[in-house]
XYZ file of C-alpha atoms in Angstrom:
774
model
C 25.110 10.274 1.373
C 25.096 13.682 3.127
C 22.294 15.990 1.998
C 21.710 18.107 5.151
C 24.281 20.569 4.168
C 22.584 21.524 0.885
C 20.711 24.813 0.711
C 17.323 24.853 2.322
C 14.359 25.353 0.008
C 10.675 25.485 -0.309
C 9.561 21.983 -1.064
C 7.331 21.800 -3.932
C 3.898 21.318 -2.705
C 1.406 18.829 -4.128
C -1.524 20.602 -2.251
C -3.688 22.983 -4.079
C -5.212 25.900 -2.084
C -8.750 27.209 -2.724
C -8.977 30.030 -5.163
C -10.641 32.256 -2.484
C -7.587 32.611 -0.449
C -8.529 30.483 2.459
C -5.938 28.472 4.324
C -6.740 24.798 4.123
C -7.921 23.301 7.603
C -4.930 20.967 7.710
C -2.443 23.958 7.920
C -3.812 24.456 11.408
C -2.571 21.102 12.448
C 0.632 20.749 14.279
C 2.530 17.520 14.167
C 5.701 16.416 16.091
C 7.758 13.564 14.820
C 9.382 12.167 17.849
C 9.688 8.655 16.294
C 12.463 6.674 14.825
C 13.395 5.762 11.291
C 11.249 5.465 8.326
C 7.668 4.658 9.394
C 7.039 7.847 11.436
C 8.914 10.116 8.936
C 6.771 8.763 6.090
C 3.611 9.513 8.357
C 5.007 13.138 8.898
C 5.674 13.464 5.217
C 2.126 12.476 4.349
C 0.538 14.813 6.866
C 2.882 17.653 5.763
C 1.708 17.006 2.167
C -1.761 17.686 3.201
C -1.038 20.909 4.826
C 0.095 20.279 8.335
C 2.950 21.994 10.075
C 5.577 19.213 10.949
C 8.026 19.574 13.674
C 11.144 17.174 13.940
C 12.777 15.998 17.191
C 16.522 16.341 16.727
C 19.195 14.611 18.532
C 22.967 15.354 18.824
C 25.204 13.528 16.534
C 24.631 11.663 13.129
C 21.508 9.555 12.797
C 22.032 6.039 11.502
C 18.932 6.324 9.333
C 20.139 9.199 7.321
C 22.496 6.738 5.452
C 19.633 4.101 5.084
C 17.056 6.463 3.725
C 18.857 9.197 1.712
C 15.691 11.108 0.763
C 14.402 11.366 4.263
C 16.386 14.431 5.297
C 15.239 16.003 2.033
C 11.548 15.552 3.118
C 12.369 17.145 6.539
C 14.080 20.305 5.504
C 11.074 22.418 6.028
C 10.200 20.733 9.407
C 10.906 22.848 12.309
C 13.636 21.277 14.617
C 12.747 20.633 18.368
C 15.119 19.632 20.978
C 14.390 17.190 23.664
C 14.580 19.705 26.495
C 11.886 21.897 24.659
C 9.268 18.903 24.617
C 7.439 20.360 27.801
C 6.638 23.671 26.154
C 5.796 22.139 22.752
C 3.436 19.392 23.778
C 0.404 21.564 24.432
C 0.451 23.107 21.158
C 0.348 19.825 19.181
C -2.377 17.914 17.540
C -0.569 14.783 16.586
C 2.676 13.250 18.387
C 4.513 10.377 16.485
C 6.357 7.910 18.590
C 7.934 4.427 18.155
C 9.029 3.405 14.823
C 11.824 0.961 13.750
C 14.593 0.022 15.980
C 18.440 0.602 15.331
C 21.132 -0.200 17.881
C 22.843 3.132 17.171
C 19.760 5.467 17.198
C 19.066 7.679 20.225
C 16.815 6.283 22.966
C 13.302 7.528 22.518
C 12.181 10.319 25.035
C 10.019 9.352 28.022
C 6.489 10.576 27.347
C 4.548 8.363 29.906
C 1.046 9.784 30.605
C 1.181 12.440 27.774
C -2.414 11.715 26.898
C -3.602 12.485 30.362
C -1.870 15.742 30.495
C -2.975 16.709 27.029
C -6.426 15.135 26.304
C -6.819 16.635 22.859
C -3.628 15.088 21.596
C -3.557 12.210 19.179
C -0.686 10.032 19.831
C 0.259 7.654 17.059
C 2.571 4.874 18.154
C 4.381 2.467 15.744
C 5.545 -0.700 17.318
C 6.839 -4.048 15.996
C 4.000 -6.474 16.730
C 0.342 -6.580 17.833
C 0.033 -6.699 21.701
C 0.677 -10.086 23.078
C 2.674 -11.627 20.201
C 4.767 -14.334 21.585
C 8.544 -13.421 21.860
C 8.557 -10.328 19.742
C 11.921 -9.185 18.167
C 13.169 -5.743 17.717
C 11.099 -3.739 15.205
C 13.024 -4.045 11.941
C 11.744 -5.011 8.573
C 13.953 -7.975 8.066
C 13.284 -9.399 11.692
C 9.463 -9.022 11.378
C 9.302 -10.534 8.019
C 11.241 -13.576 9.318
C 9.496 -13.739 12.645
C 6.077 -13.862 10.924
C 7.054 -16.319 8.182
C 6.676 -13.787 5.373
C 9.904 -14.653 4.037
C 8.744 -17.974 2.777
C 5.948 -16.522 0.699
C 7.727 -16.257 -2.586
C 9.714 -19.514 -3.148
C 9.004 -23.045 -2.265
C 12.556 -24.032 -1.349
C 14.032 -21.088 0.402
C 13.043 -17.846 1.938
C 13.747 -14.322 0.418
C 13.708 -10.782 1.958
C 11.035 -8.801 0.381
C 12.875 -5.751 -0.883
C 10.304 -3.040 -0.851
C 10.294 -2.662 2.868
C 6.639 -3.820 3.379
C 6.544 -3.545 7.156
C 7.985 0.080 7.205
C 5.770 1.376 4.604
C 2.848 -0.547 5.294
C 2.902 0.770 8.897
C 3.427 4.246 7.674
C 0.270 3.969 5.485
C -1.730 2.482 8.326
C -0.382 5.020 11.003
C -1.622 7.835 8.578
C -4.822 6.437 8.044
C -5.323 5.953 11.834
C -4.125 9.522 12.590
C -6.657 11.151 10.141
C -9.399 8.805 11.570
C -8.593 9.887 15.076
C -8.593 13.651 14.194
C -11.952 13.261 12.514
C -13.167 11.512 15.589
C -11.910 14.171 17.755
C -13.937 16.651 16.205
C -17.045 14.676 17.408
C -15.843 13.851 20.842
C -13.496 16.708 21.602
C -10.781 14.108 22.787
C -7.624 12.746 21.356
C -6.505 9.156 21.715
C -3.635 6.780 21.180
C -3.541 5.158 17.743
C -1.530 1.903 17.598
C -0.115 0.148 14.613
C 2.818 -2.254 14.150
C 5.270 -3.279 11.535
C 3.509 -6.647 11.604
C 0.079 -5.203 10.601
C 1.906 -3.064 8.046
C 3.150 -6.178 6.325
C -0.368 -7.646 6.226
C -1.570 -4.360 4.487
C 0.041 -5.940 1.150
C -1.003 -9.453 1.673
C -4.694 -9.755 2.456
C -5.692 -12.192 -0.222
C -3.286 -15.010 -0.045
C -3.722 -15.918 3.776
C -7.392 -16.988 3.298
C -9.283 -20.235 3.835
C -12.794 -21.138 3.131
C -15.357 -23.536 4.411
C -16.492 -24.257 0.941
C -13.765 -23.066 -1.525
C -14.239 -23.455 -5.144
C -11.864 -23.373 -8.164
C -12.038 -19.629 -8.343
C -11.309 -19.137 -4.569
C -8.245 -21.346 -4.838
C -6.839 -19.832 -7.961
C -3.822 -17.806 -6.696
C -0.341 -17.241 -8.166
C 1.762 -20.249 -6.799
C 5.243 -19.789 -5.120
C 8.058 -19.743 -7.671
C 5.724 -17.844 -10.186
C 7.429 -15.897 -12.888
C 5.551 -13.061 -14.680
C 5.873 -11.746 -18.147
C 9.388 -9.943 -18.054
C 11.731 -10.775 -20.839
C 14.939 -9.885 -21.955
C 15.274 -7.832 -25.142
C 17.872 -7.605 -28.047
C 19.639 -4.627 -26.406
C 20.155 -6.438 -22.978
C 17.329 -4.654 -21.166
C 14.058 -6.254 -19.783
C 10.525 -5.368 -20.705
C 7.435 -6.282 -18.561
C 4.088 -6.983 -20.262
C 0.581 -7.834 -18.948
C -1.976 -9.788 -20.794
C -4.977 -7.865 -19.339
C -7.221 -7.201 -22.377
C -9.218 -9.392 -24.788
C -7.399 -11.451 -27.355
C -4.056 -10.293 -25.759
C -2.011 -13.162 -26.516
C -2.933 -13.029 -30.131
C -1.902 -9.440 -30.168
C 1.476 -10.430 -28.540
C 2.079 -13.024 -31.216
C 1.460 -10.448 -33.981
C 3.787 -7.910 -32.425
C 6.659 -10.546 -31.982
C 5.971 -12.317 -35.341
C 5.216 -15.635 -33.812
C 3.863 -17.989 -36.386
C 1.184 -20.697 -35.729
C -1.897 -21.039 -33.687
C -2.222 -19.081 -30.481
C -2.118 -20.707 -27.073
C -5.732 -21.866 -26.396
C -5.608 -19.770 -23.008
C -5.861 -16.495 -24.933
C -6.686 -14.295 -22.023
C -3.508 -13.903 -20.040
C -5.328 -15.991 -17.419
C -3.795 -17.966 -14.703
C -3.125 -21.634 -15.821
C -1.791 -23.835 -12.886
C -1.271 -26.709 -15.473
C 1.631 -24.729 -16.973
C 3.528 -24.639 -13.770
C 4.903 -21.707 -11.951
C 7.470 -20.747 -14.607
C 4.671 -20.488 -17.297
C 1.762 -19.573 -15.083
C 0.840 -16.433 -16.905
C 1.780 -17.649 -20.387
C 4.332 -19.899 -22.118
C 7.464 -18.135 -21.310
C 9.618 -20.639 -23.202
C 7.657 -19.988 -26.412
C 7.845 -16.058 -26.047
C 11.398 -15.518 -24.772
C 13.300 -16.122 -27.911
C 11.033 -13.555 -29.881
C 11.388 -10.972 -27.179
C 15.189 -11.419 -27.531
C 15.080 -10.327 -31.378
C 13.766 -6.855 -30.801
C 14.982 -3.692 -28.865
C 13.120 -2.790 -25.699
C 12.020 0.577 -26.770
C 10.558 -0.692 -30.048
C 8.712 -3.357 -28.078
C 7.238 -0.945 -25.555
C 5.899 1.231 -28.410
C 4.662 -1.774 -30.540
C 2.771 -3.267 -27.619
C 1.355 0.251 -26.678
C 0.088 0.460 -30.350
C -2.181 -2.674 -29.933
C -3.331 -1.971 -26.324
C -0.793 -4.126 -24.419
C 0.246 -2.765 -21.136
C 4.234 -2.872 -21.336
C 6.943 -0.834 -19.683
C 10.730 -1.195 -19.541
C 12.245 -2.826 -16.252
C 14.232 0.119 -14.718
C 16.521 0.452 -11.719
C 15.094 2.363 -8.685
C 15.166 6.096 -9.481
C 15.936 5.498 -13.142
C 12.304 6.665 -14.012
C 12.809 10.244 -12.488
C 13.127 11.675 -16.001
C 10.396 9.528 -17.447
C 8.129 12.164 -19.313
C 5.092 10.595 -17.717
C 6.593 10.635 -14.281
C 7.551 14.325 -14.791
C 4.022 15.306 -16.218
C 2.309 13.660 -13.305
C 4.392 15.736 -10.786
C 5.791 12.704 -9.122
C 9.383 14.010 -8.664
C 10.518 17.056 -6.826
C 13.859 18.619 -7.833
C 15.203 21.368 -5.365
C 17.265 24.340 -6.355
C 20.428 22.547 -5.390
C 19.743 19.709 -7.947
C 18.474 16.899 -5.482
C 15.651 14.937 -6.736
C 13.250 12.622 -4.887
C 9.772 11.125 -5.469
C 6.735 13.350 -4.202
C 3.095 13.844 -4.930
C 1.698 10.490 -3.696
C -1.701 12.104 -3.098
C -3.001 15.378 -4.373
C -5.982 17.315 -2.637
C -7.800 20.082 -4.611
C -10.177 22.136 -2.549
C -13.604 23.119 -4.157
C -15.264 25.666 -1.963
C -18.417 26.002 -4.075
C -21.079 27.281 -1.617
C -18.748 26.204 1.370
C -21.927 25.400 3.230
C -24.506 22.588 3.689
C -25.383 20.626 0.494
C -28.674 21.798 -1.071
C -29.834 18.804 -3.061
C -32.278 19.197 -5.957
C -35.932 18.837 -5.175
C -36.345 15.231 -6.218
C -33.668 14.278 -3.785
C -34.650 16.494 -0.990
C -36.679 13.905 0.910
C -33.602 11.736 1.187
C -32.068 13.682 3.893
C -34.155 12.014 6.450
C -32.772 8.678 5.569
C -29.090 9.839 5.827
C -26.738 7.759 8.125
C -27.456 8.489 11.765
C -25.033 10.704 13.788
C -22.275 8.680 15.564
C -22.305 8.241 19.294
C -19.312 8.457 21.632
C -18.721 4.613 21.646
C -18.823 4.034 18.056
C -15.869 3.432 15.721
C -13.989 6.497 14.475
C -15.613 6.626 10.986
C -19.185 5.969 12.206
C -21.678 8.115 10.508
C -19.610 8.508 7.337
C -21.016 7.256 4.097
C -18.823 6.454 1.140
C -20.101 5.218 -2.391
C -17.678 3.041 -4.159
C -17.788 2.777 -8.024
C -14.489 1.010 -8.226
C -13.324 -2.418 -9.580
C -10.312 -4.615 -9.016
C -7.983 -3.534 -6.207
C -6.638 -0.165 -6.130
C -10.030 1.514 -6.228
C -12.183 -0.778 -3.884
C -9.340 -1.345 -1.349
C -9.507 2.412 -0.391
C -12.998 2.186 0.888
C -12.528 -1.138 2.421
C -9.992 0.296 4.712
C -12.441 2.959 5.666
C -15.218 0.287 6.164
C -12.779 -1.285 8.635
C -12.977 1.932 10.719
C -16.625 2.155 10.823
C -17.645 3.871 7.523
C -20.840 2.754 5.701
C -19.567 1.805 2.294
C -22.056 1.164 -0.471
C -20.511 -0.633 -3.470
C -22.338 0.323 -6.663
C -22.149 -2.362 -9.495
C -23.380 -2.451 -13.041
C -25.816 -5.036 -14.055
C -23.481 -6.758 -16.298
C -21.107 -7.345 -13.221
C -17.436 -6.454 -12.666
C -14.358 -7.947 -14.079
C -12.554 -10.589 -11.999
C -9.429 -10.376 -13.872
C -7.191 -9.855 -10.660
C -8.439 -13.095 -9.024
C -11.364 -13.858 -6.808
C -9.356 -13.357 -3.452
C -8.256 -9.914 -4.450
C -11.967 -9.177 -4.896
C -13.002 -10.583 -1.441
C -10.001 -8.745 0.102
C -10.756 -5.451 -1.411
C -14.676 -5.504 -0.590
C -15.009 -6.911 2.660
C -17.301 -5.100 5.121
C -19.302 -3.258 2.384
C -22.822 -3.329 1.413
C -23.756 -3.667 -2.357
C -26.344 -2.463 -4.759
C -26.775 -2.841 -8.619
C -27.527 0.204 -10.613
C -27.359 0.740 -14.448
C -25.941 4.179 -14.755
C -26.656 4.300 -18.480
C -30.289 4.565 -17.650
C -32.131 7.594 -16.422
C -33.585 5.493 -13.500
C -30.159 4.156 -12.467
C -28.563 7.655 -12.554
C -31.419 9.184 -10.590
C -30.882 6.463 -7.836
C -27.285 7.085 -7.845
C -27.767 10.795 -7.298
C -30.182 10.186 -4.531
C -27.485 7.898 -2.901
C -24.919 10.649 -3.369
C -27.080 13.034 -1.556
C -26.787 10.976 1.562
C -23.035 10.220 1.113
C -19.852 12.065 2.332
C -17.437 10.709 -0.408
C -17.439 8.876 -3.746
C -14.660 7.147 -5.405
C -13.737 5.183 -8.552
C -10.826 4.129 -10.736
C -12.495 4.624 -14.095
C -10.404 5.504 -17.167
C -10.197 9.150 -17.830
C -13.448 10.412 -19.374
C -15.549 7.583 -18.298
C -16.933 9.297 -15.266
C -18.046 12.251 -17.347
C -19.778 10.064 -19.901
C -21.583 8.200 -17.158
C -22.607 11.463 -15.411
C -20.800 10.561 -12.183
C -17.871 12.976 -12.374
C -17.069 15.298 -9.507
C -18.626 18.546 -11.119
C -21.951 16.738 -11.871
C -22.394 15.034 -8.468
C -21.559 18.320 -6.646
C -24.790 19.602 -8.153
C -26.436 17.252 -5.804
C -23.821 17.330 -2.958
C -21.568 20.475 -3.175
C -19.344 19.459 -0.332
C -18.707 15.937 -1.690
C -15.078 14.407 -1.319
C -14.322 12.750 -4.482
C -11.584 10.351 -5.091
C -10.174 9.345 -8.392
C -7.532 6.604 -8.753
C -5.871 6.608 -12.116
C -2.958 4.422 -13.571
C -0.397 6.937 -14.761
C -2.014 10.231 -13.462
C -4.320 12.805 -14.982
C -1.880 14.232 -17.285
C 0.967 13.295 -19.561
C 1.712 11.112 -22.654
C 0.425 7.851 -21.097
C -2.349 9.303 -18.919
C -5.082 7.479 -20.797
C -3.696 4.099 -20.687
C -4.663 1.177 -18.529
C -2.366 0.384 -15.789
C -1.392 -2.672 -14.035
C 0.629 -3.638 -10.763
C 3.224 -5.475 -12.689
C 4.229 -2.750 -15.221
C 4.293 -0.375 -12.396
C 6.636 -2.586 -10.354
C 8.803 -2.753 -13.459
C 8.932 1.038 -14.321
C 9.226 2.101 -10.627
C 12.445 0.014 -10.048
C 10.763 -2.693 -7.950
C 11.373 -5.809 -9.971
C 14.906 -5.073 -10.558
C 15.595 -4.502 -6.815
C 13.981 -7.620 -6.039
C 15.589 -9.724 -8.452
C 18.931 -9.565 -6.901
C 22.479 -8.705 -8.071
C 23.109 -10.306 -11.610
C 19.591 -11.791 -11.887
C 16.642 -10.935 -13.964
C 13.672 -9.081 -12.626
C 11.192 -10.620 -10.120
C 7.579 -9.897 -9.568
C 6.312 -10.631 -6.158
C 3.176 -12.731 -6.163
C 0.878 -9.993 -4.674
C -0.247 -6.814 -6.509
C 1.229 -4.868 -3.641
C 1.196 -1.598 -5.560
C -2.609 -1.971 -6.142
C -2.926 -2.333 -2.425
C -0.633 0.740 -1.842
C -2.564 2.903 -4.137
C -5.767 1.865 -2.201
C -4.233 2.893 1.067
C -3.060 6.317 -0.375
C -6.526 6.809 -1.645
C -8.042 6.066 1.684
C -5.654 8.498 3.424
C -6.712 11.152 0.770
C -10.354 10.559 1.572
C -9.939 11.170 5.160
C -7.853 14.256 4.630
C -10.575 15.445 2.272
C -13.078 14.726 4.864
C -11.295 16.436 7.539
C -11.143 19.623 5.291
C -14.846 19.318 4.498
C -15.679 18.845 8.274
C -13.699 22.070 9.089
C -14.680 24.238 6.117
C -17.712 22.864 4.445
C -15.607 22.739 1.235
C -15.651 19.694 -1.140
C -12.490 18.206 -2.050
C -11.046 16.327 -5.240
C -8.479 13.739 -4.365
C -6.298 11.870 -6.691
C -3.624 9.118 -6.621
C -2.368 6.565 -8.936
C -0.608 3.332 -9.375
C 2.384 5.202 -10.787
C 2.503 7.470 -7.666
C 2.189 4.319 -5.453
C 5.155 2.860 -7.301
C 7.423 5.820 -6.405
C 6.045 6.341 -2.989
C 7.274 2.944 -2.107
C 10.675 3.753 -3.269
C 10.339 7.337 -1.589
C 13.774 6.987 0.177
C 15.659 7.002 -3.085
C 17.370 10.387 -3.912
C 19.321 11.616 -6.782
C 22.327 13.872 -6.131
C 23.089 16.897 -8.321
C 25.690 14.996 -10.202
C 23.083 12.491 -11.328
C 24.177 9.569 -9.127
C 21.450 7.798 -7.014
C 21.399 7.016 -3.414
C 19.137 4.320 -1.765
C 18.925 2.040 -4.743
C 20.544 -1.149 -3.459
C 19.644 -4.550 -4.915
C 19.242 -7.581 -3.021
C 22.223 -9.954 -3.095
C 22.305 -12.571 -5.798
C 20.808 -15.275 -3.421
C 18.069 -12.623 -2.613
C 18.557 -13.332 1.091
C 19.518 -9.771 2.153
C 21.109 -6.467 1.290
C 24.184 -6.773 3.430
C 25.890 -10.009 4.949
C 25.301 -8.585 8.348
C 21.653 -8.110 7.729
C 20.335 -11.361 5.904
C 18.820 -14.772 6.111
C 21.005 -17.708 6.616
C 20.499 -21.481 6.795
C 21.327 -23.083 10.102
C 21.765 -26.755 10.653
C 18.098 -27.311 11.395
C 16.341 -24.305 10.012
C 16.603 -20.702 8.673
C 17.491 -17.563 10.713
C 17.444 -13.877 10.114
C 20.455 -11.973 11.440
C 19.940 -8.209 11.598
C 23.187 -6.731 12.907
C 22.535 -3.142 12.127
C 25.287 -0.701 12.413
C 29.194 -1.127 12.867
C 29.237 -2.086 16.601
C 26.748 -4.868 16.136
C 28.322 -6.236 12.778
C 31.713 -6.471 14.774
C 29.801 -8.193 17.574
C 28.517 -10.716 15.135
C 31.905 -11.432 13.680
C 33.338 -11.893 17.083
C 30.448 -14.212 18.129
C 30.971 -16.420 15.097
C 34.835 -16.578 15.498
C 35.380 -14.727 12.280
C 38.663 -12.801 12.201
C 39.575 -10.574 9.212
C 36.181 -9.282 7.999
C 37.113 -5.844 8.567
C 34.972 -2.853 8.608
C 31.319 -3.435 7.988
C 31.435 -1.335 4.794
C 34.005 -3.695 3.182
C 31.791 -6.789 3.728
C 30.846 -8.247 0.387
C 30.036 -11.538 -1.274
C 33.174 -13.184 0.441
C 31.982 -12.079 3.921
C 28.511 -13.482 3.127
C 30.171 -16.863 2.397
C 32.177 -16.914 5.469
C 29.099 -16.029 7.715
C 27.033 -18.564 5.828
C 29.375 -21.392 6.587
C 29.838 -20.410 10.254
C 26.003 -20.475 10.706
C 25.424 -23.561 8.790
C 26.973 -25.981 11.387
C 25.001 -24.520 14.361
C 21.462 -25.569 15.371
C 19.134 -22.686 15.418
C 18.403 -22.688 19.077
C 22.152 -22.642 20.023
C 22.942 -20.081 17.444
C 20.226 -17.725 18.815
C 21.616 -18.070 22.389
C 25.021 -17.306 21.109
C 24.123 -14.204 19.320
C 21.728 -12.919 21.965
C 24.657 -13.187 24.584
C 26.650 -11.166 22.077
C 23.894 -8.566 21.697
C 23.252 -9.492 18.105
C 19.530 -9.316 16.869
C 18.384 -12.508 15.290
C 15.415 -14.749 15.021
C 14.279 -17.949 13.722
C 12.402 -17.779 10.298
C 8.765 -19.125 10.809
C 8.213 -21.304 7.763
C 4.441 -21.132 7.386
C 2.933 -17.545 7.952
C -0.613 -18.427 7.592
C -0.367 -21.232 10.026
C 1.517 -19.022 12.609
C -1.355 -16.463 12.299
C -4.029 -18.852 12.870
C -2.356 -20.386 15.837
C -1.675 -17.160 17.667
C -4.162 -15.824 20.139
C -2.631 -12.355 19.962
C -3.479 -12.280 16.226
C -7.145 -13.042 16.927
C -7.433 -10.653 19.693
C -6.004 -7.780 17.690
C -8.323 -8.808 14.571
C -5.170 -9.312 12.650
C -7.024 -12.482 11.696
C -10.671 -12.944 11.599
C -13.341 -15.292 10.513
C -16.468 -14.104 8.747
C -19.525 -15.639 7.342
C -19.880 -15.682 3.626
C -23.008 -16.516 1.566
C -20.952 -18.084 -1.079
C -18.047 -19.869 0.730
C -19.470 -20.661 4.074
C -17.010 -19.204 6.648
C -13.975 -17.390 5.422
C -11.051 -17.376 7.762
C -7.832 -15.335 7.633
C -8.998 -12.138 5.969
C -7.684 -9.301 8.027
C -9.787 -6.974 10.114
C -8.923 -3.262 10.724
C -4.981 -3.201 10.667
C -4.787 -0.102 13.086
C -6.089 0.353 16.386
C -8.166 3.618 16.712
C -9.963 3.482 20.022
C -11.374 0.148 21.861
C -13.838 -0.809 19.295
C -11.754 -0.883 16.248
C -10.696 -4.408 16.175
C -13.517 -6.139 18.144
C -14.282 -9.539 16.788
C -17.744 -10.367 15.731
C -18.466 -7.140 14.050
C -16.892 -7.985 10.587
C -18.657 -9.160 7.456
C -17.497 -10.632 4.190
C -17.456 -9.087 0.859
C -20.949 -8.738 -0.470
C -22.704 -10.431 -3.406
C -23.685 -7.939 -6.196
C -27.003 -6.298 -5.157
C -27.058 -8.148 -1.864
C -28.124 -5.046 0.086
C -30.396 -3.572 -2.440
C -33.472 -3.804 -0.248
C -32.176 -2.010 2.664
C -30.351 0.580 0.803
C -33.214 1.559 -1.569
C -35.428 1.632 1.541
C -33.056 4.141 3.309
C -33.384 6.227 -0.016
C -37.225 6.059 0.296
C -37.533 3.843 -2.747
C -39.037 0.501 -3.477
C -36.535 -2.281 -4.185
C -35.902 -2.822 -7.901
C -35.595 -6.649 -8.159
C -35.256 -6.860 -11.955
C -32.194 -4.617 -11.701
C -30.432 -7.357 -9.556
C -28.548 -9.791 -11.559
C -29.407 -13.521 -11.139
C -26.908 -15.737 -9.485
C -24.810 -12.978 -7.744
C -21.663 -14.026 -9.548
C -18.778 -11.616 -10.658
C -18.127 -12.012 -14.300
C -15.851 -10.231 -16.761
C -16.767 -8.382 -20.023
C -15.014 -6.864 -22.974
C -12.245 -4.233 -22.287
C -13.342 -2.545 -19.003
C -13.336 1.022 -18.438
C -11.368 0.748 -15.149
C -7.720 1.657 -15.265
C -6.015 -0.107 -12.297
C -5.842 -3.834 -12.067
C -3.248 -6.338 -11.024
């Protein structure tokens, strides 16, 4: 696809300037993308969305990444081009320099920027690499090779690997890099110095998978309850041939499904949509064999509306880009259409500046005494977010994961839970992964005393976030406008399911239905196959990362101007964000929507997983020259140009690989200049056995009051300064009310023991007020 020649335009902005005409603080930031491929381009895009000026290093000739990521040139059309020879004059004016990225044999060599931090001490340099430092025998930094080298490719099926189709290493590294960049900019305000921020594709992968790679000294049934390999979720073919995805996430859900489908007889005893290992992977979430014939009797659109009428989350399984014209997607502002007719996803995070007094908070008299107990100012040697306090009102994953990522960087996160406890619908490990590193207090916000304590807490806080359904925060008295009466400069994040406006804005949302609507399940299923849900709620985790980025962008604005900031993201925006490279041409055709091959082993025969004589390998022959080198090395004549390689070429390559032992094959391909690696077959074991992973806090071990020692939960996934990943400074997810004594003492209040629930367990209730689950 060629988009560079279309008319330049003013990209639709998802930023909202303050009403008083001030220029947002981020507009004074200058960012140069001197990196390669998707990760640094996504970082630049997110910084541009917050208001920064972005410059793009341009190279002569055609970039190989333009064909792989068709929307990326559209993002960059208001980025000022910079030639390599102009770098010495540009560098002194920069705030952020993006380097590294993904590798491609036909991409231009990166510029030599050795010692740039010494010459420009205020510069934040964000470096994206392939692996954490010291990782044994690293491969080139590509999505497929990192998935294979780490063993991630064996995390979905028991008997064979698969390439995960949503480019987790690339998008994960971009999210973490943006997070680290904002943290370094905030720290620079305190120290006056920039620094190098490091993140890798390996860490980016871990962003989406923090709950499955865990072990515990004293596990129980809830700890061990995770979706098994080969799991199938509740996506069914309908009478018109399309698929619909449903989620059993509300009370008596299965009974409602039976009524909609007209299924006679008693309801399955597991009437909660709960995991049931006894049913096996195919029927883990419900009896698919029972349900499927009834779905096949009704048209998809009719089923979606019928399920919505009874409160069952349901969405059609669409192809990537097919949702661009969905009324909810348009109402939420998640697609940009330029004057030439090109369309692409946008608006992953929105920031609205709320100047108010634009000065220090002036809390009401009952709260004024709290100031003396606010978090202490950070010192030079502290983590980047030391001195920042965040109040977390969220549940499940997409809400709490945002502040967990900030806690990893040194923020003091206080989790506020109701006396009845929080729902554990998403699984206990998701709860642990989303809340590690926080302190916890129980408050009943429906009482005057609980709400007063909450406002005292907010008076000491820099940010508040939640993922309540629309209207719930207002009913509880913890909406942004109410809390700013206590703290005018508050940064306030609301994570929704579908957005704040539109026909489905009030509905609950789940990772599975968003994977379906956003084209992820169709892409993962493979050509000619049905849809596939991956066994991690990765859209929940992506929404949490986007929320964390929005919080830091808001905190930067507040630090510069004194203004409060409203931040919003959603599960739906995360779904489109992770397919952000898809673009629609003016003629309505879509670019960047490729499906995996039918065997789910890759997108192209030259870039795929293959079974060798004694194991699996990943071959990543990117570009025409390397593809021809692959054919020559394997003795394959007649394959022709790479663009014509199809299923027949895949079979020929597979046959040539199958007879060779892995080590011999890798030596042969290395001699030919073809990128390849052995597929590790146990990702968690590989992590635990690698010293580099421990040194980088990619894997950590923390004491836990309930489970003894929990090992494997990831520490900070981005390195911002020397203290970021230091072992021994991490702690497990808190029990409800675990830190009530110390938090209340900091507020000048006596501990309220009766408000603390007995036992400390996390339990469910009726239909919860939260909107984002998995």
